PDB file of C-alpha atoms in Angstrom:
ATOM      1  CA  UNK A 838       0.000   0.000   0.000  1.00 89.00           C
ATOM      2  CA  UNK A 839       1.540   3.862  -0.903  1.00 91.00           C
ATOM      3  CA  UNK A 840       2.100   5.976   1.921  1.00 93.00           C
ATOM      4  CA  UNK A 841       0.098   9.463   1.655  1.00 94.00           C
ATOM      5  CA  UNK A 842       3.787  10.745   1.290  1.00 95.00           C
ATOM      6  CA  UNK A 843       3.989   8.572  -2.301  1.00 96.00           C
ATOM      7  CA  UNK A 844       0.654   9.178  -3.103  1.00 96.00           C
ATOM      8  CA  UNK A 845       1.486  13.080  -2.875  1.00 96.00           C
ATOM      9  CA  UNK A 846       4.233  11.990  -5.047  1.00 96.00           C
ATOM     10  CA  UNK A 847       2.339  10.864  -7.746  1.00 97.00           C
ATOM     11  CA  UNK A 848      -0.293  14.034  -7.833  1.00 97.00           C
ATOM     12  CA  UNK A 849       2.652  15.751  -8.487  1.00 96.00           C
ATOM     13  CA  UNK A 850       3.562  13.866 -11.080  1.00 97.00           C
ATOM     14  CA  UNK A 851       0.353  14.167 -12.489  1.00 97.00           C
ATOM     15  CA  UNK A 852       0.247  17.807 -11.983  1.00 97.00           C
ATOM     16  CA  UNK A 853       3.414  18.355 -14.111  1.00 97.00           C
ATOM     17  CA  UNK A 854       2.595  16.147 -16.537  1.00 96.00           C
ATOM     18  CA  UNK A 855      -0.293  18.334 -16.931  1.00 96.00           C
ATOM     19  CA  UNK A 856       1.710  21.250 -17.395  1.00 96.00           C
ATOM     20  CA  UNK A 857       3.351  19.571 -20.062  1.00 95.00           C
ATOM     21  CA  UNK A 858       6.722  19.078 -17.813  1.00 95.00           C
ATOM     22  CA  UNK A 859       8.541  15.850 -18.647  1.00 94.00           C
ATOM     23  CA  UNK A 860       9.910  15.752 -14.589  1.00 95.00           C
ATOM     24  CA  UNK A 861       6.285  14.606 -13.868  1.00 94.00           C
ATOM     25  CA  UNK A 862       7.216  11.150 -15.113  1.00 95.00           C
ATOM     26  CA  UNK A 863       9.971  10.363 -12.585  1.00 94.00           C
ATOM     27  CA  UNK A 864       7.573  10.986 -10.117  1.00 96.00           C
ATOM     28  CA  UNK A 865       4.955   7.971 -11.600  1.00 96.00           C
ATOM     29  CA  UNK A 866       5.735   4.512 -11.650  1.00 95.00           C
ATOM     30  CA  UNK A 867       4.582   3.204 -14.890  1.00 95.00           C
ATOM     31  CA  UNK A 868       5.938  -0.156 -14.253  1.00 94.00           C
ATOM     32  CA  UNK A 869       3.626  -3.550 -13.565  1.00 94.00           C
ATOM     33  CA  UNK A 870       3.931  -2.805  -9.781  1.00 95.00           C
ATOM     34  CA  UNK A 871       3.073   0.540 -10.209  1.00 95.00           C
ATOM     35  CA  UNK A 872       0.220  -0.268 -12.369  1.00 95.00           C
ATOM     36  CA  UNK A 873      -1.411  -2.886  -9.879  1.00 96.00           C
ATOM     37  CA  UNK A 874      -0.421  -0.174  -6.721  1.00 96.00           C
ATOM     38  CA  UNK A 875      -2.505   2.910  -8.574  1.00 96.00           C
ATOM     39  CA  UNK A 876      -5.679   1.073  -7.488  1.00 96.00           C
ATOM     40  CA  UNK A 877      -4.995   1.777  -4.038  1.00 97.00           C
ATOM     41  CA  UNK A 878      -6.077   5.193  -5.367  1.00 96.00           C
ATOM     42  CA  UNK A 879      -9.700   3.050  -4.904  1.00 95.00           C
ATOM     43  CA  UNK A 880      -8.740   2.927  -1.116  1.00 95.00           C
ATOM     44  CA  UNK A 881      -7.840   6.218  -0.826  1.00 97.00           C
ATOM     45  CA  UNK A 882     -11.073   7.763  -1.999  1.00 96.00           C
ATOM     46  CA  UNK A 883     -13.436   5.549  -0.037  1.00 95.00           C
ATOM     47  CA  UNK A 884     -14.559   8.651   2.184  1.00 95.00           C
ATOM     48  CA  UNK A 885     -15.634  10.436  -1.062  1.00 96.00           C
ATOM     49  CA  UNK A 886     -17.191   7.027  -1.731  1.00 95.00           C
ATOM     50  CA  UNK A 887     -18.807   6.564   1.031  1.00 94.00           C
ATOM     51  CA  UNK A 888     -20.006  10.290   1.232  1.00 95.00           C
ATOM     52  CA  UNK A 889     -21.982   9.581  -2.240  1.00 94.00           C
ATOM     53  CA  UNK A 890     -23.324   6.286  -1.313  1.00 93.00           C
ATOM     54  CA  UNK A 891     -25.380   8.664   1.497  1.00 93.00           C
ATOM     55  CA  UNK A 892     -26.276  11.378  -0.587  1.00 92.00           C
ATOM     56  CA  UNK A 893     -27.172   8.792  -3.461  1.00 92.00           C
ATOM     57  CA  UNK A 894     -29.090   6.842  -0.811  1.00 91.00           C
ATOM     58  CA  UNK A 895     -31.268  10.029   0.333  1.00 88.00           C
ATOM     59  CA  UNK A 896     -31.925  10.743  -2.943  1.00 87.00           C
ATOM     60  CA  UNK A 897     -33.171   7.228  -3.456  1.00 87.00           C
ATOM     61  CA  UNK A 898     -35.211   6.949  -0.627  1.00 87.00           C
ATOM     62  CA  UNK A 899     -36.978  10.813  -1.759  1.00 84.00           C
ATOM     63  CA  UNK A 900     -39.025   8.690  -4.677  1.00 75.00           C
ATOM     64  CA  UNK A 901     -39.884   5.838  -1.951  1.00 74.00           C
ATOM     65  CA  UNK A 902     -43.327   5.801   0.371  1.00 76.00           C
ATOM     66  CA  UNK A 903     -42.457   7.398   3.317  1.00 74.00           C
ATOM     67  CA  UNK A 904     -41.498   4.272   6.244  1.00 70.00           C
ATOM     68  CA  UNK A 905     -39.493   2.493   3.116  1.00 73.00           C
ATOM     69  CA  UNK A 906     -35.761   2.173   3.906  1.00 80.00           C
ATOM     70  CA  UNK A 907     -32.557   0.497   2.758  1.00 83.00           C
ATOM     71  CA  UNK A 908     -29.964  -1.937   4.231  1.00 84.00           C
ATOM     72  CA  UNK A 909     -26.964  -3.257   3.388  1.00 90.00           C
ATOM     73  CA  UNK A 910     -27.848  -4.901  -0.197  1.00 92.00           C
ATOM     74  CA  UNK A 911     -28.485  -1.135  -1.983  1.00 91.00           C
ATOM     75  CA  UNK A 912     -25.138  -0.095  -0.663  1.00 93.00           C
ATOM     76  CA  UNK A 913     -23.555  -3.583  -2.049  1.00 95.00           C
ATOM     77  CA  UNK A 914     -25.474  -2.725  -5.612  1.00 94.00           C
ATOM     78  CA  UNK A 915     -23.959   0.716  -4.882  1.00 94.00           C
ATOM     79  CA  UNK A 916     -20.488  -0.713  -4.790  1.00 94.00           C
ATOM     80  CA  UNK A 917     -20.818  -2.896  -7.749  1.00 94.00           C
ATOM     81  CA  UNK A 918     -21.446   0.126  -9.916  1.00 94.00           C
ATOM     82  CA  UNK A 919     -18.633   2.011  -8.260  1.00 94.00           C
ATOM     83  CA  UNK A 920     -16.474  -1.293  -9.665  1.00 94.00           C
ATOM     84  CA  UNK A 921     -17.670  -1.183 -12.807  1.00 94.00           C
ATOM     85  CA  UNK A 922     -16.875   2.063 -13.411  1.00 93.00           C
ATOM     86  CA  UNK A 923     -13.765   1.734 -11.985  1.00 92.00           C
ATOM     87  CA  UNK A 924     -12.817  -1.113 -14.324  1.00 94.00           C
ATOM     88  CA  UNK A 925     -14.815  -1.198 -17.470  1.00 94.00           C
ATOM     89  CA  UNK A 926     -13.128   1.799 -19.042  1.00 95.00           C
ATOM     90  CA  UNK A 927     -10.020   0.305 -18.300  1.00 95.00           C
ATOM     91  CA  UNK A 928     -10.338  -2.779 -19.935  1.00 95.00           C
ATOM     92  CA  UNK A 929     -11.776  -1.095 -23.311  1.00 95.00           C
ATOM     93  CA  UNK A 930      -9.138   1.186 -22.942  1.00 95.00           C
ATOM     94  CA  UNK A 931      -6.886  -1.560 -23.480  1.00 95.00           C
ATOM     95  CA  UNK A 932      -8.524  -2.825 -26.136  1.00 95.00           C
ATOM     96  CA  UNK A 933      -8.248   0.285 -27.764  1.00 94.00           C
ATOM     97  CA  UNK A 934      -4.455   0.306 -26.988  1.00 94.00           C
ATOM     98  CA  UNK A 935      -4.301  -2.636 -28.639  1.00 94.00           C
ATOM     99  CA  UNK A 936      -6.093  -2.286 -32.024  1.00 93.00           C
ATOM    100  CA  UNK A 937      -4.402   1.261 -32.085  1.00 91.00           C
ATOM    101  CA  UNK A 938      -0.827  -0.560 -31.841  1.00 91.00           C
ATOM    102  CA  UNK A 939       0.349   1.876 -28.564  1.00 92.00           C
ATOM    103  CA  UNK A 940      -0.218  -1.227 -26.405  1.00 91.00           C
ATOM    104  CA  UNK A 941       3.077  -0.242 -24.508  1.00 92.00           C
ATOM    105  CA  UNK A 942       1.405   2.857 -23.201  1.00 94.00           C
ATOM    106  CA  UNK A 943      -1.337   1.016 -21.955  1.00 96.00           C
ATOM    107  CA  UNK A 944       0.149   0.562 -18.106  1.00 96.00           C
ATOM    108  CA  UNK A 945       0.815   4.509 -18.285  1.00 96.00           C
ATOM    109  CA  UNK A 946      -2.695   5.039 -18.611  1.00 96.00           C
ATOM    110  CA  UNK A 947      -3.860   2.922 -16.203  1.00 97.00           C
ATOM    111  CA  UNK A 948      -1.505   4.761 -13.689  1.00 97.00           C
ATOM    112  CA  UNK A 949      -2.502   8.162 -14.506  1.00 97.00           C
ATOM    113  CA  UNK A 950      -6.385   7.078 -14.568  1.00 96.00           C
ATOM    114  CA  UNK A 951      -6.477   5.735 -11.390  1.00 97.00           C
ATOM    115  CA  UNK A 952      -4.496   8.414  -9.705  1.00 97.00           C
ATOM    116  CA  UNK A 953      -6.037  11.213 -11.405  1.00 96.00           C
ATOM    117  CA  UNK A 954      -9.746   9.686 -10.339  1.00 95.00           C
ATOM    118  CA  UNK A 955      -8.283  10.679  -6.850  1.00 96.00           C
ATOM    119  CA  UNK A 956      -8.654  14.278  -6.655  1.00 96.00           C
ATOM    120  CA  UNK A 957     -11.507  14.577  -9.157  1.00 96.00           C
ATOM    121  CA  UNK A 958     -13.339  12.075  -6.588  1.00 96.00           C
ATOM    122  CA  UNK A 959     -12.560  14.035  -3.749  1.00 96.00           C
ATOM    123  CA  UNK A 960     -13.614  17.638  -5.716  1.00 96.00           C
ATOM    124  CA  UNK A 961     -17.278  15.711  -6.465  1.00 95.00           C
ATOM    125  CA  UNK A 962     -17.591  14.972  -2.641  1.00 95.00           C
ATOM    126  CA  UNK A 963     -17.165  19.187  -1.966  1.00 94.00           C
ATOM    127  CA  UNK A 964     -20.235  19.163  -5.095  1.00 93.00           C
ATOM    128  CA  UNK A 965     -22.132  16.950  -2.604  1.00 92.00           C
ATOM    129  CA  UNK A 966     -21.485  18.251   0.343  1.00 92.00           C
ATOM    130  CA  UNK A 967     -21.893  21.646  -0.570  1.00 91.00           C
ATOM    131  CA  UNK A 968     -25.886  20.282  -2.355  1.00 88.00           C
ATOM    132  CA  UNK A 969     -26.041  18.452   0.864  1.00 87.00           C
ATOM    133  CA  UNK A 970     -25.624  21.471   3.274  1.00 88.00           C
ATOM    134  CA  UNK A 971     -27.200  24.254   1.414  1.00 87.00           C
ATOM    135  CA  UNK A 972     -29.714  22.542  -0.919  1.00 83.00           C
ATOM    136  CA  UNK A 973     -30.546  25.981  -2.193  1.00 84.00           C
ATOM    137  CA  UNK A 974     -27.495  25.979  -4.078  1.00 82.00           C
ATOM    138  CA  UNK A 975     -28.327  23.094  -6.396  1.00 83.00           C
ATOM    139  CA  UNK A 976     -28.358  25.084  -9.399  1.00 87.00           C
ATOM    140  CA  UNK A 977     -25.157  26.526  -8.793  1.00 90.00           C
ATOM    141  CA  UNK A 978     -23.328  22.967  -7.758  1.00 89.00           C
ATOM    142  CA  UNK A 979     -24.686  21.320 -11.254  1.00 90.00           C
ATOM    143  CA  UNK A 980     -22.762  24.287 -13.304  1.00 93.00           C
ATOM    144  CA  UNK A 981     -20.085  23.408 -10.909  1.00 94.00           C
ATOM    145  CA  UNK A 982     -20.222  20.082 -12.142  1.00 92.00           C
ATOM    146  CA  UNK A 983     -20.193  20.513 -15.602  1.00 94.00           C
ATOM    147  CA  UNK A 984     -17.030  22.403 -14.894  1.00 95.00           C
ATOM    148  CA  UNK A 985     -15.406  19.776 -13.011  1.00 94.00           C
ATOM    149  CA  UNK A 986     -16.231  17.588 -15.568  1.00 93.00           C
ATOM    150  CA  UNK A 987     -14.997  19.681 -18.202  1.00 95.00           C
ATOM    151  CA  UNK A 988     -11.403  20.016 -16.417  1.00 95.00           C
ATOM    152  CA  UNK A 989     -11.309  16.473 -16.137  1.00 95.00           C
ATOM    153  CA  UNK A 990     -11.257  15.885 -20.118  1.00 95.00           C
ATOM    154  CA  UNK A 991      -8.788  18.914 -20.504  1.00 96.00           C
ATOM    155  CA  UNK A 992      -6.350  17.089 -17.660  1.00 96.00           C
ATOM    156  CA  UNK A 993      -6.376  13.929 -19.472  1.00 96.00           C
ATOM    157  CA  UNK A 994      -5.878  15.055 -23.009  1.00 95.00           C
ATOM    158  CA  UNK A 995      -2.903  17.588 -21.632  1.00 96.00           C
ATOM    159  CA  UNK A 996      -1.524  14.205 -19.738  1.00 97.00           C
ATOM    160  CA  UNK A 997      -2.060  11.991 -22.228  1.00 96.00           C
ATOM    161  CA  UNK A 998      -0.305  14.336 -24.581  1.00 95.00           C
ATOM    162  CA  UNK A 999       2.441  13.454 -22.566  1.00 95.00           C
ATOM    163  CA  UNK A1000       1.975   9.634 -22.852  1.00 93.00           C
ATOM    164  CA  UNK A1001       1.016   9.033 -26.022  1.00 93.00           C
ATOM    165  CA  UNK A1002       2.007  12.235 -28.346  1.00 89.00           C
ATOM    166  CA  UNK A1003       1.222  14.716 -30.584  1.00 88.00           C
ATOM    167  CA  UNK A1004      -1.908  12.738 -31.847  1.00 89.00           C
ATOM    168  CA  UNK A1005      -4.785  14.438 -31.001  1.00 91.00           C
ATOM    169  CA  UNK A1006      -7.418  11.679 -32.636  1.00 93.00           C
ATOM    170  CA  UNK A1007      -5.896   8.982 -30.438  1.00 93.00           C
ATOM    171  CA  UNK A1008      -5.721  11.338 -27.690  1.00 94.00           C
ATOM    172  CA  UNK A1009      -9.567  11.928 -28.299  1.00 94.00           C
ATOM    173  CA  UNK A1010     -10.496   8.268 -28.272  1.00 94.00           C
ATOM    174  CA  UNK A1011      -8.473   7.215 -25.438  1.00 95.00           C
ATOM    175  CA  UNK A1012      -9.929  10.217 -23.349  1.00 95.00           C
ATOM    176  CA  UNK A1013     -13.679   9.017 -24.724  1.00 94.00           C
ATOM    177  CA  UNK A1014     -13.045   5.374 -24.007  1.00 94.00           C
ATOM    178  CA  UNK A1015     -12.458   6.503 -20.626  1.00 94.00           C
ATOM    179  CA  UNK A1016     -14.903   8.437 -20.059  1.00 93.00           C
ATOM    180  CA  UNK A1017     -18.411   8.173 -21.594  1.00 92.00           C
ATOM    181  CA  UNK A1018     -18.545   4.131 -20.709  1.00 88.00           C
ATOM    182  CA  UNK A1019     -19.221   5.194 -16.931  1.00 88.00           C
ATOM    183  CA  UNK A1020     -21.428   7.470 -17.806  1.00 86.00           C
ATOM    184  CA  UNK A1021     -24.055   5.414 -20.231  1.00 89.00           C
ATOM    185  CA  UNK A1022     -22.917   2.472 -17.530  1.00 89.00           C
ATOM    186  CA  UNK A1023     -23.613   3.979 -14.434  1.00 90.00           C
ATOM    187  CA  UNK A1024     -27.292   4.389 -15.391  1.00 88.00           C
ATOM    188  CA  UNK A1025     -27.996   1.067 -16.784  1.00 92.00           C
ATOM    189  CA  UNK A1026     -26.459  -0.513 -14.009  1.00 92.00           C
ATOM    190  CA  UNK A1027     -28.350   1.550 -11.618  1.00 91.00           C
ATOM    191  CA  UNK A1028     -31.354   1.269 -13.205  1.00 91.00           C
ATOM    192  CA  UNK A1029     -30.732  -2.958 -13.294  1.00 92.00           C
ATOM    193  CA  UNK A1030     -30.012  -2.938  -9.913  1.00 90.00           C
ATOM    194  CA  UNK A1031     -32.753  -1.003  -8.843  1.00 89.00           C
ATOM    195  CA  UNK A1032     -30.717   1.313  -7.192  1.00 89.00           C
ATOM    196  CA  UNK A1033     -31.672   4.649  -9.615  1.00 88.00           C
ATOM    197  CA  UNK A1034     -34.032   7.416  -7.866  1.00 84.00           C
ATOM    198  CA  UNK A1035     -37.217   7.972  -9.010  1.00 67.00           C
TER     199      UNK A1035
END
């Protein structure tokens, strides 16, 4: 498991790379090791996690009769989404890497996915804390959102620009892959599951 001192490590990294500063790479480990150790970034954000399995849950019960409640099973349907979005992009990511013949940056992408889902994770849990607090600002935290979300493709493609290039298609589809498979699967998952509001 990374220490919080090696995990600060590799934010930094990150954070260079974004600024298009080749130093950011000998702060990652792009190695196998370093590959299977960036899912402790999973570990690491399980109080953002946690914090949007009880907003998600209050907004579920909001659509219920009043008296219904939840236990244990809609927070283990919960956690299987939370996996599958985790992993799902990955693996079509290297699928991608594959068919696209850059199958030796694969591991580099998996290491600056996991690690960048770290701070994005915990800047979503301010989102719903801040709708939880003040529910009046609801209107203001969904712009915020679309903001958030909006740095998050801009990090990638400036980081992946690192990885992979000057090739802005690629780029593109490797920041899509990513990205829009959690989205379209979050909902059908949810809505299997019967863990969706409403």
């Amino acid at each position: 498991m990374p220490t919080l001192k090696e995990v600060e490590i590799y934010l930094n990294g990150l954070w260079l790379l974004f600024r298009q500063d080749a130093k950011g790479f000998s702060f990652l480990d792009f190695s196998d090791r370093g590959a299977m150790r960036s899912f402790w970034a999973v570990f690491f954000a399980l109080p953002t996690t946690m914090l949007s399995f009880l907003w998600w849950r209050s907004m579920y019960l909001k659509g219920m009769p009043d008296g219904v409640d939840v236990g244990a099973l809609f927070f283990f349907r919960l956690g299987l989404v939370e996996i599958a979005n985790w992993i799902v992009p990955l693996v079509l990511a290297g699928l991608l890497c594959w068919m696209l013949g850059i199958g030796s940056r694969f591991l580099a992408i998996v290491v600056v996915s996991n690690w960048l889902a770290l701070p994005v994770s915990y800047a979503y849990a301010l989102l719903i804390l801040a709708m939880i607090l003040v529910p009046s600002l609801s209107g203001l935290v969904a712009i915020l959102s679309y903001g958030l979300a909006l740095t998050l493709i801009i990090a990638l493609f400036r980081i992946l620009r690192m990885l992979i290039g000057d090739h802005s298609l690629t780029i593109a589809t490797v920041v899509m892959v990513l990205l829009v498979p959690t989205m379209i699967l979050s909902e059908l998952l949810e809505r299997y599951l019967d863990v969706y509001p409403g």
